[in-house]
Amino acid sequence: MGIIDVHTHYVPQSWPSLPGDEPPWLRVESASEAMIMMGTREFRRIQSNCWDASLRLADMDADGVDAQVVSPTPAFFSYGLPAAEAAGVARIFNDLALEIVAPAPDRLIPFCQVPLQDPDEACRELERSLANGHRGVEIGNHVGDLDLDSEGVVTFLQHAASLDVPVFVHPWDMASTPRNDRWMAQWLTGMPAETHLSVLALILGGVFDRIDSSLRICFAHGGGSFAFWLGRTENAWHQRHDVIGTSEFPPSHYLGRFYVDSVVFDERALRLLVDTVGVERVVVGSDYPYPLGERPVGEVVTKSGFLSEDQRALIQRGNALRFLG
């Protein structure tokens, strides 16, 4: 019984021209390497394991991974475009994703993207994608200055819950400043902070009070810095209830409402995560195939001595089965 990896990404080998000021396109440099471009700007170098299912499956076999969720690369979300154009972009990538996973439908589980800036368009694209074979949806953690507690996003999450569709939340669009443009600080500090903020939006924004508990939602990167700072948030909820007391209950009340992935790279961090959110709410995630991901997949879970074998099995597989439905 191998690992189920809920956090991986794909990039198609090619796609039609897209709208926007800096539309993404792929500069293919060889049979095995390409550069994601944003207009004239180089964004990220990738390898063919982004689109080649045979390479992906070989890596899965090497790491003991039975199945993996294959989600969009957040750079393609297109939340800044007009809704109709973003819906067109989503259709293109969602259809291409199905071609990528087609060689192994029992092992590669496609998650779609949606134009989250427009709840009606987002719900329509979700339904279309599910009908075509997608099994869930990946969304960004914000739309411009709107967090996950904005009315449009809440409407979409309510619809996902009604359809019994798992939702994976991934940070994206971190602020570019002179201070965080060095050392990959956008990824090292911005992503954890953005993910933490998106968890708080669902809690302090009262979203979990409004959405049925059937919503299955998972946050990437171990939920960011949320586990470390839950105590601070809890204290603030009690001491400054006049400012942040927008949720019906204290933050700790909602710990059973969401999942987080395990890609925290350190046994001490994983122990804190398990102790905070509960062993039944942690799933393996790797961020494959990107270089800041974890290889072998799930290594921190496999090697963590504080876990019992039953707990390890829950994180490696059992919890993902529940999340995926």
Short mmCIF file of C-alpha atoms in Angstrom, two decimals:
data_model
loop_
_atom_site.label_atom_id
_atom_site.label_comp_id
_atom_site.label_asym_id
_atom_site.label_seq_id
_atom_site.Cartn_x
_atom_site.Cartn_y
_atom_site.Cartn_z
CA MET A 1 0.00 0.00 0.00
CA GLY A 2 2.03 2.94 -1.29
CA ILE A 3 1.94 6.68 -0.71
CA ILE A 4 -0.71 9.02 -2.09
CA ASP A 5 0.86 12.40 -2.91
CA VAL A 6 -1.72 15.21 -2.90
CA HIS A 7 0.60 18.05 -3.95
CA THR A 8 2.21 17.88 -7.39
CA HIS A 9 2.06 20.10 -10.45
CA TYR A 10 2.09 19.83 -14.22
CA VAL A 11 3.01 22.09 -17.12
CA PRO A 12 1.88 21.16 -20.66
CA GLN A 13 4.50 20.87 -23.38
CA SER A 14 2.72 23.59 -25.37
CA TRP A 15 -0.46 25.63 -25.43
CA PRO A 16 -2.15 28.26 -27.64
CA SER A 17 -1.41 31.95 -27.29
CA LEU A 18 -2.97 33.42 -24.16
CA PRO A 19 -4.28 36.92 -23.36
CA GLY A 20 -2.70 39.40 -20.97
CA ASP A 21 0.15 41.88 -20.69
CA GLU A 22 2.72 39.15 -19.89
CA PRO A 23 1.05 35.98 -21.13
CA PRO A 24 2.78 32.73 -20.18
CA TRP A 25 4.33 30.64 -22.93
CA LEU A 26 6.88 27.86 -23.06
CA ARG A 27 10.31 28.30 -24.61
CA VAL A 28 11.26 24.71 -25.38
CA GLU A 29 15.05 24.36 -25.34
CA SER A 30 15.45 20.61 -25.84
CA ALA A 31 13.47 17.40 -25.67
CA SER A 32 13.87 17.42 -21.88
CA GLU A 33 14.09 21.08 -20.84
CA ALA A 34 12.09 24.26 -21.26
CA MET A 35 11.66 27.72 -19.77
CA ILE A 36 8.31 29.11 -18.64
CA MET A 37 8.18 32.66 -19.95
CA MET A 38 5.99 35.52 -18.79
CA GLY A 39 6.00 37.71 -21.87
CA THR A 40 9.71 38.42 -22.34
CA ARG A 41 10.61 37.53 -18.74
CA GLU A 42 12.06 34.17 -17.74
CA PHE A 43 9.96 32.69 -14.93
CA ARG A 44 11.04 29.10 -14.24
CA ARG A 45 13.16 26.41 -15.85
CA ILE A 46 11.38 23.06 -16.00
CA GLN A 47 12.06 19.54 -17.21
CA SER A 48 9.97 17.14 -19.23
CA ASN A 49 8.70 15.37 -16.11
CA CYS A 50 6.25 18.29 -15.99
CA TRP A 51 4.37 16.87 -18.99
CA ASP A 52 5.74 13.36 -19.65
CA ALA A 53 3.64 10.80 -17.76
CA SER A 54 6.22 8.04 -18.28
CA LEU A 55 8.89 10.02 -16.42
CA ARG A 56 6.43 10.98 -13.69
CA LEU A 57 5.38 7.35 -13.21
CA ALA A 58 9.00 6.18 -13.08
CA ASP A 59 9.73 8.70 -10.30
CA MET A 60 6.59 7.60 -8.47
CA ASP A 61 7.68 3.98 -8.65
CA ALA A 62 11.14 4.89 -7.36
CA ASP A 63 9.60 6.73 -4.36
CA GLY A 64 6.90 4.19 -3.55
CA VAL A 65 4.05 6.48 -4.64
CA ASP A 66 0.89 4.68 -5.75
CA ALA A 67 -1.01 7.78 -6.87
CA GLN A 68 -0.59 11.51 -7.04
CA VAL A 69 -2.85 14.50 -7.44
CA VAL A 70 -1.72 16.46 -10.51
CA SER A 71 -2.61 20.14 -10.14
CA PRO A 72 -1.99 23.27 -12.20
CA THR A 73 1.09 25.39 -11.75
CA PRO A 74 -0.24 28.52 -9.95
CA ALA A 75 1.50 30.87 -12.39
CA PHE A 76 -1.27 30.00 -14.87
CA PHE A 77 -4.26 30.87 -12.65
CA SER A 78 -4.84 34.16 -14.54
CA TYR A 79 -6.87 35.76 -11.75
CA GLY A 80 -5.85 39.21 -12.97
CA LEU A 81 -7.53 38.80 -16.37
CA PRO A 82 -11.16 39.61 -17.17
CA ALA A 83 -13.28 36.66 -16.09
CA ALA A 84 -14.21 35.51 -19.59
CA GLU A 85 -10.54 35.45 -20.66
CA ALA A 86 -9.50 33.63 -17.48
CA ALA A 87 -12.23 31.07 -18.08
CA GLY A 88 -10.77 30.46 -21.53
CA VAL A 89 -7.31 29.98 -20.05
CA ALA A 90 -8.71 27.53 -17.48
CA ARG A 91 -10.41 25.50 -20.21
CA ILE A 92 -7.17 25.25 -22.17
CA PHE A 93 -5.06 24.05 -19.24
CA ASN A 94 -7.73 21.78 -17.80
CA ASP A 95 -8.16 19.98 -21.12
CA LEU A 96 -4.39 19.66 -21.55
CA ALA A 97 -4.10 18.25 -18.02
CA LEU A 98 -6.42 15.40 -18.97
CA GLU A 99 -4.11 14.52 -21.86
CA ILE A 100 -1.11 14.42 -19.49
CA VAL A 101 -2.77 12.05 -17.00
CA ALA A 102 -4.47 9.88 -19.65
CA PRO A 103 -1.70 7.21 -19.74
CA ALA A 104 -2.36 6.26 -16.09
CA PRO A 105 -5.88 7.25 -15.01
CA ASP A 106 -5.69 4.92 -11.99
CA ARG A 107 -2.56 6.66 -10.64
CA LEU A 108 -2.63 10.27 -11.88
CA ILE A 109 -5.53 12.24 -10.37
CA PRO A 110 -6.22 15.55 -12.17
CA PHE A 111 -7.29 18.70 -10.30
CA CYS A 112 -8.58 21.58 -12.39
CA GLN A 113 -8.18 25.34 -12.13
CA VAL A 114 -11.02 27.87 -12.26
CA PRO A 115 -11.41 31.63 -12.87
CA LEU A 116 -11.85 32.35 -9.17
CA GLN A 117 -12.34 36.10 -9.74
CA ASP A 118 -15.88 35.30 -10.97
CA PRO A 119 -17.84 32.77 -8.89
CA ASP A 120 -20.35 31.99 -11.65
CA GLU A 121 -17.62 31.32 -14.22
CA ALA A 122 -15.64 29.38 -11.61
CA CYS A 123 -18.59 27.14 -10.78
CA ARG A 124 -19.31 26.53 -14.46
CA GLU A 125 -15.70 25.56 -15.19
CA LEU A 126 -15.59 23.31 -12.15
CA GLU A 127 -18.69 21.46 -13.33
CA ARG A 128 -17.37 21.18 -16.89
CA SER A 129 -14.03 19.85 -15.68
CA LEU A 130 -15.61 17.31 -13.35
CA ALA A 131 -17.79 16.04 -16.20
CA ASN A 132 -14.65 15.60 -18.32
CA GLY A 133 -12.73 13.63 -15.69
CA HIS A 134 -11.17 15.99 -13.16
CA ARG A 135 -11.41 14.83 -9.55
CA GLY A 136 -10.92 18.08 -7.62
CA VAL A 137 -9.82 21.69 -7.90
CA GLU A 138 -6.76 23.72 -6.97
CA ILE A 139 -7.26 27.38 -6.11
CA GLY A 140 -4.90 30.18 -5.20
CA ASN A 141 -4.96 31.55 -1.67
CA HIS A 142 -6.20 35.00 -2.74
CA VAL A 143 -7.57 36.92 -5.70
CA GLY A 144 -5.80 40.26 -5.79
CA ASP A 145 -6.57 41.90 -2.44
CA LEU A 146 -9.46 39.51 -1.72
CA ASP A 147 -8.83 36.64 0.68
CA LEU A 148 -10.68 33.34 0.88
CA ASP A 149 -13.41 34.93 3.02
CA SER A 150 -14.53 37.21 0.18
CA GLU A 151 -18.13 36.64 -0.90
CA GLY A 152 -17.26 35.31 -4.35
CA VAL A 153 -14.76 32.76 -3.07
CA VAL A 154 -17.15 31.66 -0.31
CA THR A 155 -19.84 31.10 -2.95
CA PHE A 156 -17.43 28.93 -4.92
CA LEU A 157 -16.39 26.94 -1.83
CA GLN A 158 -20.04 26.37 -0.95
CA HIS A 159 -20.59 25.01 -4.46
CA ALA A 160 -17.55 22.74 -4.18
CA ALA A 161 -18.91 21.43 -0.88
CA SER A 162 -22.31 20.79 -2.44
CA LEU A 163 -20.63 18.79 -5.23
CA ASP A 164 -18.47 16.89 -2.69
CA VAL A 165 -15.31 18.06 -4.48
CA PRO A 166 -11.92 18.28 -2.71
CA VAL A 167 -10.24 21.71 -2.80
CA PHE A 168 -6.46 22.20 -2.64
CA VAL A 169 -5.26 25.71 -1.70
CA HIS A 170 -1.86 26.78 -2.99
CA PRO A 171 -0.07 30.10 -2.25
CA TRP A 172 0.77 32.27 -5.21
CA ASP A 173 1.47 35.83 -6.34
CA MET A 174 3.72 36.78 -3.42
CA ALA A 175 4.66 40.45 -3.22
CA SER A 176 7.83 41.46 -5.02
CA THR A 177 9.98 43.87 -2.99
CA PRO A 178 13.73 44.59 -2.80
CA ARG A 179 13.80 42.75 0.53
CA ASN A 180 12.14 39.53 -0.58
CA ASP A 181 13.42 39.33 -4.15
CA ARG A 182 16.76 37.93 -2.92
CA TRP A 183 17.51 34.42 -1.60
CA MET A 184 14.19 33.20 -3.06
CA ALA A 185 12.63 34.92 -0.04
CA GLN A 186 9.26 35.08 -1.80
CA TRP A 187 9.23 31.28 -1.59
CA LEU A 188 10.99 30.94 1.77
CA THR A 189 8.98 33.50 3.73
CA GLY A 190 6.20 34.70 1.41
CA MET A 191 4.65 31.30 0.71
CA PRO A 192 4.43 30.27 4.40
CA ALA A 193 2.95 33.66 5.30
CA GLU A 194 0.44 33.61 2.44
CA THR A 195 -0.71 30.10 3.34
CA HIS A 196 -1.02 31.02 7.03
CA LEU A 197 -3.12 34.04 6.07
CA SER A 198 -5.44 31.93 3.92
CA VAL A 199 -6.10 29.53 6.83
CA LEU A 200 -6.87 32.55 9.04
CA ALA A 201 -9.24 33.92 6.42
CA LEU A 202 -11.39 30.80 6.65
CA ILE A 203 -11.30 30.84 10.46
CA LEU A 204 -11.37 34.52 11.45
CA GLY A 205 -13.39 35.46 8.40
CA GLY A 206 -16.16 33.18 9.66
CA VAL A 207 -16.13 31.00 6.54
CA PHE A 208 -16.11 27.72 8.47
CA ASP A 209 -19.19 29.00 10.35
CA ARG A 210 -21.01 29.50 7.06
CA ILE A 211 -19.91 26.49 5.01
CA ASP A 212 -21.06 22.97 5.67
CA SER A 213 -18.53 20.75 7.42
CA SER A 214 -18.60 18.45 4.38
CA LEU A 215 -16.16 20.82 2.64
CA ARG A 216 -12.89 18.96 2.13
CA ILE A 217 -10.11 21.53 1.86
CA CYS A 218 -6.34 21.12 2.13
CA PHE A 219 -3.59 23.72 2.43
CA ALA A 220 -0.18 23.32 0.80
CA HIS A 221 3.21 23.58 2.51
CA GLY A 222 2.05 22.33 5.89
CA GLY A 223 -0.41 25.19 6.24
CA GLY A 224 2.48 27.63 6.16
CA SER A 225 3.32 29.12 9.55
CA PHE A 226 -0.16 28.51 10.99
CA ALA A 227 0.77 25.64 13.35
CA PHE A 228 3.60 27.59 14.96
CA TRP A 229 1.44 30.65 15.60
CA LEU A 230 -1.91 29.09 16.53
CA GLY A 231 -1.29 30.04 20.18
CA ARG A 232 -0.73 33.67 19.25
CA THR A 233 -3.92 33.70 17.18
CA GLU A 234 -5.88 32.04 19.97
CA ASN A 235 -4.61 34.57 22.49
CA ALA A 236 -5.49 37.47 20.19
CA TRP A 237 -9.01 36.09 19.66
CA HIS A 238 -9.60 36.17 23.43
CA GLN A 239 -7.68 39.35 24.31
CA ARG A 240 -8.74 41.50 21.34
CA HIS A 241 -12.10 39.99 20.53
CA ASP A 242 -13.29 43.46 19.58
CA VAL A 243 -10.90 43.39 16.62
CA ILE A 244 -10.66 39.80 15.45
CA GLY A 245 -13.64 38.06 17.03
CA THR A 246 -15.46 37.55 13.75
CA SER A 247 -15.63 33.76 14.08
CA GLU A 248 -18.21 32.15 16.33
CA PHE A 249 -15.59 30.11 18.19
CA PRO A 250 -11.89 30.46 19.06
CA PRO A 251 -9.47 29.43 16.28
CA SER A 252 -8.60 26.06 17.85
CA HIS A 253 -12.25 25.01 17.48
CA TYR A 254 -11.79 24.73 13.70
CA LEU A 255 -8.75 22.45 13.64
CA GLY A 256 -10.80 19.51 12.39
CA ARG A 257 -12.12 21.43 9.37
CA PHE A 258 -9.08 21.29 7.07
CA TYR A 259 -6.11 19.21 5.97
CA VAL A 260 -2.48 20.27 5.47
CA ASP A 261 0.25 18.56 3.51
CA SER A 262 3.47 17.22 5.00
CA VAL A 263 6.08 19.00 2.90
CA VAL A 264 7.85 20.70 5.84
CA PHE A 265 11.18 18.81 5.43
CA ASP A 266 12.01 18.50 9.15
CA GLU A 267 10.85 16.00 11.77
CA ARG A 268 10.49 18.72 14.41
CA ALA A 269 8.21 20.74 12.15
CA LEU A 270 6.17 17.64 11.30
CA ARG A 271 5.77 16.80 15.00
CA LEU A 272 4.43 20.31 15.68
CA LEU A 273 2.08 19.99 12.72
CA VAL A 274 0.75 16.62 13.89
CA ASP A 275 0.42 17.83 17.48
CA THR A 276 -1.44 20.96 16.35
CA VAL A 277 -3.84 19.92 13.59
CA GLY A 278 -4.04 16.21 14.45
CA VAL A 279 -2.49 13.18 12.79
CA GLU A 280 -5.73 12.52 10.92
CA ARG A 281 -5.46 15.88 9.13
CA VAL A 282 -1.97 15.60 7.60
CA VAL A 283 -1.46 14.17 4.11
CA VAL A 284 1.70 13.60 2.11
CA GLY A 285 2.57 16.35 -0.34
CA SER A 286 5.80 16.73 -2.27
CA ASP A 287 5.53 19.75 -4.62
CA TYR A 288 6.83 17.44 -7.37
CA PRO A 289 8.46 18.06 -9.83
CA TYR A 290 9.87 21.39 -8.69
CA PRO A 291 13.33 21.68 -7.11
CA LEU A 292 12.04 23.02 -3.78
CA GLY A 293 9.91 19.89 -3.41
CA GLU A 294 10.64 16.75 -1.40
CA ARG A 295 12.41 13.73 -2.88
CA PRO A 296 12.02 10.94 -2.09
CA VAL A 297 8.36 11.80 -1.71
CA GLY A 298 7.19 11.69 1.91
CA GLU A 299 10.69 11.21 3.29
CA VAL A 300 10.05 13.29 6.41
CA VAL A 301 7.03 11.11 7.21
CA THR A 302 8.87 7.88 6.49
CA LYS A 303 11.84 8.78 8.71
CA SER A 304 10.06 10.52 11.60
CA GLY A 305 10.58 8.35 14.66
CA PHE A 306 7.77 9.85 16.74
CA LEU A 307 5.08 8.38 14.47
CA SER A 308 3.63 4.95 15.13
CA GLU A 309 3.17 2.69 12.11
CA ASP A 310 -0.58 3.29 12.22
CA GLN A 311 -0.03 7.06 12.28
CA ARG A 312 2.46 6.84 9.44
CA ALA A 313 -0.03 4.86 7.36
CA LEU A 314 -2.70 7.48 7.98
CA ILE A 315 -0.46 10.29 6.72
CA GLN A 316 0.94 8.31 3.80
CA ARG A 317 -2.40 7.07 2.52
CA GLY A 318 -5.47 6.87 4.76
CA ASN A 319 -6.02 10.59 5.21
CA ALA A 320 -5.61 11.23 1.49
CA LEU A 321 -8.29 8.66 0.72
CA ARG A 322 -10.69 10.61 2.94
CA PHE A 323 -9.64 13.97 1.48
CA LEU A 324 -10.07 12.71 -2.07
CA GLY A 325 -13.35 11.00 -1.28
#
